[in-house]
Coordinates of C-alpha atoms (C1' of nucleotides) in Angstrom, one line a residue:
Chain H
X20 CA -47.0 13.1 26.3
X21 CA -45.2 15.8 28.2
X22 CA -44.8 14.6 31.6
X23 CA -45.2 17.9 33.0
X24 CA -48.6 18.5 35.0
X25 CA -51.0 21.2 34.3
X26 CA -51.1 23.2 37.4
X27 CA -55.3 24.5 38.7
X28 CA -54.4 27.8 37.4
X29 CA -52.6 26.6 34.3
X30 CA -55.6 24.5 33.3
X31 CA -57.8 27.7 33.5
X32 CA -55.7 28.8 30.7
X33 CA -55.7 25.7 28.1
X34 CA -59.8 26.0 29.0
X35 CA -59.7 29.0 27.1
X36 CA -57.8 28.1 24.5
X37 CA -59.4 24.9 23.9
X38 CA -62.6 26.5 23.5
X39 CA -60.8 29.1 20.9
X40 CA -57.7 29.3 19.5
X41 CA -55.4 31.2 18.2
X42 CA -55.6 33.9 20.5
X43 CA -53.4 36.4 22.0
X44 CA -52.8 36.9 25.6
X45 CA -55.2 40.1 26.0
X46 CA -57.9 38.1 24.3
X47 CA -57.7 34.8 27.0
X48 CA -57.3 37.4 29.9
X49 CA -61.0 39.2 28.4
X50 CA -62.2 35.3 28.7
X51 CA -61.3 34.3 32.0
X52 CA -64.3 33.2 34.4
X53 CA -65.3 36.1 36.7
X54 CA -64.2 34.3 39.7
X55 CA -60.7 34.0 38.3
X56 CA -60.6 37.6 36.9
X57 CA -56.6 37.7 36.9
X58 CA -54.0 40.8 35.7
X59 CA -52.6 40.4 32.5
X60 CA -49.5 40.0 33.6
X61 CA -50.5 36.7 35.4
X62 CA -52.0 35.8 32.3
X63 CA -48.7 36.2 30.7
X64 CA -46.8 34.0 33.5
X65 CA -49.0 31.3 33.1
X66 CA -49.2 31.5 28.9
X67 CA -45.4 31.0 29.7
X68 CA -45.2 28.6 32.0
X69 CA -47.4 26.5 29.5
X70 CA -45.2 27.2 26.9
X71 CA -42.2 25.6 28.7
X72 CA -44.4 22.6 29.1
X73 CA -44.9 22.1 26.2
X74 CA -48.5 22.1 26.4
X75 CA -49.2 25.5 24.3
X76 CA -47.2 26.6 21.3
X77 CA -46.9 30.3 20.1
X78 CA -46.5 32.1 16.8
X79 CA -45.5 36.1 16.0
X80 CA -48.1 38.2 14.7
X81 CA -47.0 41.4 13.8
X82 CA -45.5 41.9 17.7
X83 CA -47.3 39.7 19.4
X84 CA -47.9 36.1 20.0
X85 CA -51.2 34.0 19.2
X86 CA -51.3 30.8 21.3
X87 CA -52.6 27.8 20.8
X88 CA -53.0 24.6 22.6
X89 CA -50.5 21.7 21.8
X90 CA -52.0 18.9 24.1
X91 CA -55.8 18.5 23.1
X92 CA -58.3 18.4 25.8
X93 CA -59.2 14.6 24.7
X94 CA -55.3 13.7 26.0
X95 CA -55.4 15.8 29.1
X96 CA -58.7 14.5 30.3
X97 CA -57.6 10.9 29.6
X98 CA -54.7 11.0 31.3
X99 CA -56.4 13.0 34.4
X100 CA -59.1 10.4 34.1
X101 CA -56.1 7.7 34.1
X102 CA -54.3 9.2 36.9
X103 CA -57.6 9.3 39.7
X104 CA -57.8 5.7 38.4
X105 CA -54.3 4.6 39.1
X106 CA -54.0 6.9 42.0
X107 CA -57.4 5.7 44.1
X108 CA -58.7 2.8 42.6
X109 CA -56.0 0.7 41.8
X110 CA -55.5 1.3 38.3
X111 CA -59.1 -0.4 37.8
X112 CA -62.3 0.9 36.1
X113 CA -64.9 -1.5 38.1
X114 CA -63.8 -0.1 41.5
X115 CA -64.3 3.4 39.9
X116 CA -67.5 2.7 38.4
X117 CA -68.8 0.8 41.7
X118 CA -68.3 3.8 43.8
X119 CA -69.0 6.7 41.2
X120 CA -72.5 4.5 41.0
X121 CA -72.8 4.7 44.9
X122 CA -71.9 8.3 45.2
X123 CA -74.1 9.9 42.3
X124 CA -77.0 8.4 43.4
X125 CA -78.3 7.6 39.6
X126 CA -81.3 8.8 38.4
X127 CA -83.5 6.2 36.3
X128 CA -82.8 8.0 33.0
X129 CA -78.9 8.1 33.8
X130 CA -79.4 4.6 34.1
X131 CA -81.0 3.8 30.9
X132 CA -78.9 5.6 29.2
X133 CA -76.1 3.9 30.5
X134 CA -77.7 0.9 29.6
X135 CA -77.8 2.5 25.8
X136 CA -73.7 2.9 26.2
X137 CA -73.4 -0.3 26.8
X138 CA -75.7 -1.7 24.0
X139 CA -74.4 0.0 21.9
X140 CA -70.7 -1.2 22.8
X141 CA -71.6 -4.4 22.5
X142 CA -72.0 -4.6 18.6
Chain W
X22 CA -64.1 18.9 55.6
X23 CA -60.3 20.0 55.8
X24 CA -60.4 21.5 52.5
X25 CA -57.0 21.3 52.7
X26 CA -55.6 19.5 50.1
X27 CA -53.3 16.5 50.7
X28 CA -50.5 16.2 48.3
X29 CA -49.1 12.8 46.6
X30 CA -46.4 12.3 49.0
X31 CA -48.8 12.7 52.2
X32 CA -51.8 10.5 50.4
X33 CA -48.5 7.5 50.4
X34 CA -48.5 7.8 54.1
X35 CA -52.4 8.1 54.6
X36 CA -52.7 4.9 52.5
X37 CA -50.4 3.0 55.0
X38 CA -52.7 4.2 58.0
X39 CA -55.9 3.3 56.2
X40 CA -54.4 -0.2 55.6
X41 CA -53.3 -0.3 59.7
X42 CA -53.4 2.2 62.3
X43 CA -52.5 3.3 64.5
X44 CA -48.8 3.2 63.8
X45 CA -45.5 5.3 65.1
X46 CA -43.7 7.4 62.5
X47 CA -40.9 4.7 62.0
X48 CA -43.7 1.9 62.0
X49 CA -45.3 3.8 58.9
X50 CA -41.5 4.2 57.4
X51 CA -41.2 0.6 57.5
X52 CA -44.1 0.2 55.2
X53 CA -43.6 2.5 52.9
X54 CA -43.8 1.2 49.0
X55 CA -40.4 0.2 47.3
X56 CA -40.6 3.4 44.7
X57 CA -41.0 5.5 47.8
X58 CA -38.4 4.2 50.4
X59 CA -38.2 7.9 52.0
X60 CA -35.7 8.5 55.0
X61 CA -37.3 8.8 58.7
X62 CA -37.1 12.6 58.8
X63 CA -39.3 13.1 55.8
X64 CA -41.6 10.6 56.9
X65 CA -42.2 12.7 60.1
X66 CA -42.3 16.0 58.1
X67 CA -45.1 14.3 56.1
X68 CA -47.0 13.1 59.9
X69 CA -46.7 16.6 60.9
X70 CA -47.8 18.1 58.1
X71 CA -51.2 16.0 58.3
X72 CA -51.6 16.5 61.5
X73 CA -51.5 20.4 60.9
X74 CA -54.0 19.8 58.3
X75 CA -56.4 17.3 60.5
X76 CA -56.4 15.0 58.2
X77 CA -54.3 12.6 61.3
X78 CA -54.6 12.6 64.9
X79 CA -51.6 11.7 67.3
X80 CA -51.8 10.1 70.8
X81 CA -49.3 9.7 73.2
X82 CA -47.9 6.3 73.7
X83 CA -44.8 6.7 76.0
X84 CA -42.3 8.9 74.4
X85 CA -43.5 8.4 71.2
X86 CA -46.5 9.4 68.9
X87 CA -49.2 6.8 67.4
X88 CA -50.9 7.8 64.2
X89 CA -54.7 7.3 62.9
X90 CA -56.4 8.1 60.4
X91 CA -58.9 11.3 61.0
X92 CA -60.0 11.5 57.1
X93 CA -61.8 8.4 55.9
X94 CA -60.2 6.7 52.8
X95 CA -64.1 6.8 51.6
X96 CA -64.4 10.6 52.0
X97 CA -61.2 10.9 50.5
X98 CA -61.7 9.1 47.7
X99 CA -65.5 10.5 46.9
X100 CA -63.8 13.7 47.3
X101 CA -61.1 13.3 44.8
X102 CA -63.4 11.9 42.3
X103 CA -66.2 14.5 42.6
X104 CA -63.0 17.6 42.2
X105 CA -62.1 15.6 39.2
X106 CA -65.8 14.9 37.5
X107 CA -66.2 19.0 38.6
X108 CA -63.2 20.4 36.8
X109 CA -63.3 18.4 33.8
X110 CA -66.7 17.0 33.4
X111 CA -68.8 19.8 34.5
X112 CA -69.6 17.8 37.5
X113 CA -71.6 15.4 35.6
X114 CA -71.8 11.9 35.6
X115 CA -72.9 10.9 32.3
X116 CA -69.7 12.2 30.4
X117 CA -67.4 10.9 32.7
X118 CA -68.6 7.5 32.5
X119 CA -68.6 7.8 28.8
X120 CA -65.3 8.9 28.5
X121 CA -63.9 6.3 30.8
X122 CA -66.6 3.4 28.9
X123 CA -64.6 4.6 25.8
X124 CA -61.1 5.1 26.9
X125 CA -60.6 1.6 29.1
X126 CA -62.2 -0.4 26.5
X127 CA -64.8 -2.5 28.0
X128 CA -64.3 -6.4 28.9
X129 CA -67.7 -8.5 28.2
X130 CA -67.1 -9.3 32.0
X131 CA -67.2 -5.6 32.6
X132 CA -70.3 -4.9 31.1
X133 CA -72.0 -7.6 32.2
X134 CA -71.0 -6.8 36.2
X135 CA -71.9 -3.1 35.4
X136 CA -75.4 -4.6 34.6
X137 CA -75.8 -6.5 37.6
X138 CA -74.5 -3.3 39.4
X139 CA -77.5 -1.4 37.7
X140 CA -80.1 -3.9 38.4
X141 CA -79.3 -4.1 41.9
X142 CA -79.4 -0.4 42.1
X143 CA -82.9 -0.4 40.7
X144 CA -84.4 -2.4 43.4
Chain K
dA6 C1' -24.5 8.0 87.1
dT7 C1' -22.9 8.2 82.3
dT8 C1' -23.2 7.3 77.8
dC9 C1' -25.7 5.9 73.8
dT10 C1' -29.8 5.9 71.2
dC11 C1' -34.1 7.2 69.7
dC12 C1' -37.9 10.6 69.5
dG13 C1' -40.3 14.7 68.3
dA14 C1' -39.5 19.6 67.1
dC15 C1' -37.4 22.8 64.4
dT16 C1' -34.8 24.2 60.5
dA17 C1' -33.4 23.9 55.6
dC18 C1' -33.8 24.3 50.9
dA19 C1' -34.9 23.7 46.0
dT20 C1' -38.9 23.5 43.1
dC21 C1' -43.7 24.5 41.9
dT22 C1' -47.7 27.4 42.1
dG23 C1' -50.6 31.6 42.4
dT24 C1' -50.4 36.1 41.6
dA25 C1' -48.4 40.2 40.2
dA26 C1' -45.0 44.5 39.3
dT27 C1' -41.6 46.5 36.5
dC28 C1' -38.7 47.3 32.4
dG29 C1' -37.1 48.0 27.8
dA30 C1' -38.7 48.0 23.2
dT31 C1' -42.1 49.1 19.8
dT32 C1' -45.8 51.1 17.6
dC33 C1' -49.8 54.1 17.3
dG34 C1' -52.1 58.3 17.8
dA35 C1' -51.6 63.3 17.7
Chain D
dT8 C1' -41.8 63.5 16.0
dC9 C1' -42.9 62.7 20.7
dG10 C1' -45.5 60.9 24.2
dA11 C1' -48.9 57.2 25.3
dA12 C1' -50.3 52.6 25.1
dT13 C1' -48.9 48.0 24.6
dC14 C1' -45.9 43.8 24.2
dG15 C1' -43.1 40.2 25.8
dA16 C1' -39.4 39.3 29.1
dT17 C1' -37.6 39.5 33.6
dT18 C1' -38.1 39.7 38.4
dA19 C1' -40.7 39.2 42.7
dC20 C1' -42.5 36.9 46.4
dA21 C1' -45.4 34.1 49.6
dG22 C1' -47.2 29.6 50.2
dA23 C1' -47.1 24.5 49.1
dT24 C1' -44.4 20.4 48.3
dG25 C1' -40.7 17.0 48.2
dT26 C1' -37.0 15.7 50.6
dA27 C1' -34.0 15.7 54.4
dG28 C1' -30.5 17.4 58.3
dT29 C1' -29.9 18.9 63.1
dC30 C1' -30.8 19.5 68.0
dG31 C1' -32.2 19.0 72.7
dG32 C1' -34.4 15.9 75.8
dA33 C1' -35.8 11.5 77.6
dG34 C1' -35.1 6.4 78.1
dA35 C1' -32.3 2.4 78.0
dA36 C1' -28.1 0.1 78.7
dT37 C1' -24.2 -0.5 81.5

DNA sequence: ATTCTCCGACTACATCTGTAATCGATTCGA
DNA sequence: TCGAATCGATTACAGATGTAGTCGGAGAAT
């Protein structure tokens, strides 16, 4: 759903709020990563920009707002996950797997328990 | 290297050089996909961006400019999928390939080449 | 030699993104 | 009650992006 994408900066914010919610906008500016330590304001200007996509909803308490996250982070990764899929590897999960295999170098145990995934889908 | 980020539009135009390069500008027009059939100008815009970011080179072939690749599609692509498995999976493996083993629903076929994959990867 | 055509370079411009300042209203503390 | 602190809303502004037009020069055709 909602089309719109989720900017780098913008995603910073639903983090937040997928890890807690409601909150207000002073509380996910006291919870931003120290290497994104932002101003309120921008806070604000992104807690907006989410709200006009849709992806965060807001309700009055007393005179503020406490946000929440609309899209859940199960949605957004998929889709994420989709796109990278679609956009690289032809919209195919083999070519995906082949070369996150290659790259990762996998460790014995990551292989087992990948071997334990796929047991386990099988019944 | 070239941190610089290519954007959707430019990664249409390095695809058609990774299929066949080098190419002029109105060579690479000429194949761009259907959904895409941008006019010559923008096609050059996109060339010069590239070039600006390194991620093309350019040599002179009479009055005109033949394009090639500088980026690999390979670094490209283990680039894009290590920024994705960093900002939503922590940079790990494991819960990548889980969510993707869940969300696309795995063939028999699948799961059988994904064991031949690990075997061979064993050896 | 003159015109036509094609090329790369430069310019354009709306939208999105990152990052923030300011402003008017409100409430809280004194 | 009066100033201080705080809110949300509005405005700002540079850089990236999508998409294209224009212009001056060089080759090609006549």
């Amino acid at each position: 759903m909602s089309s719109e994408r989720i900017s780098d900066a913008e995603l910073t914010i639903m983090e937040i709020l997928w890890e807690r919610a409601p909150l207000t906008a002073t509380d996910v500016a006291a919870r931003l990563p120290d290497d994104r330590a932002w101003s309120l304001p921008t806070v604000k200007t992104l807690l907006s920009r989410l709200l006009s996509k849709a992806a965060v909803e807001h309700r009055a308490d007393g005179r503020r707002f406490l946000y929440s996250p609309l899209i859940g982070r199960e949605d957004y990764v998929a889709h994420e996950s989709k796109r990278l899929m679609d956009r690289l590897f032809g919209g195919k999960f083999m070519p995906l797997f082949a070369h996150l295999a290659e790259q990762e170098n996998l460790s014995a145990a990551d292989i087992s328990e990948i071997e334990r995934l796929l047991r386990e889908m099988k019944s």
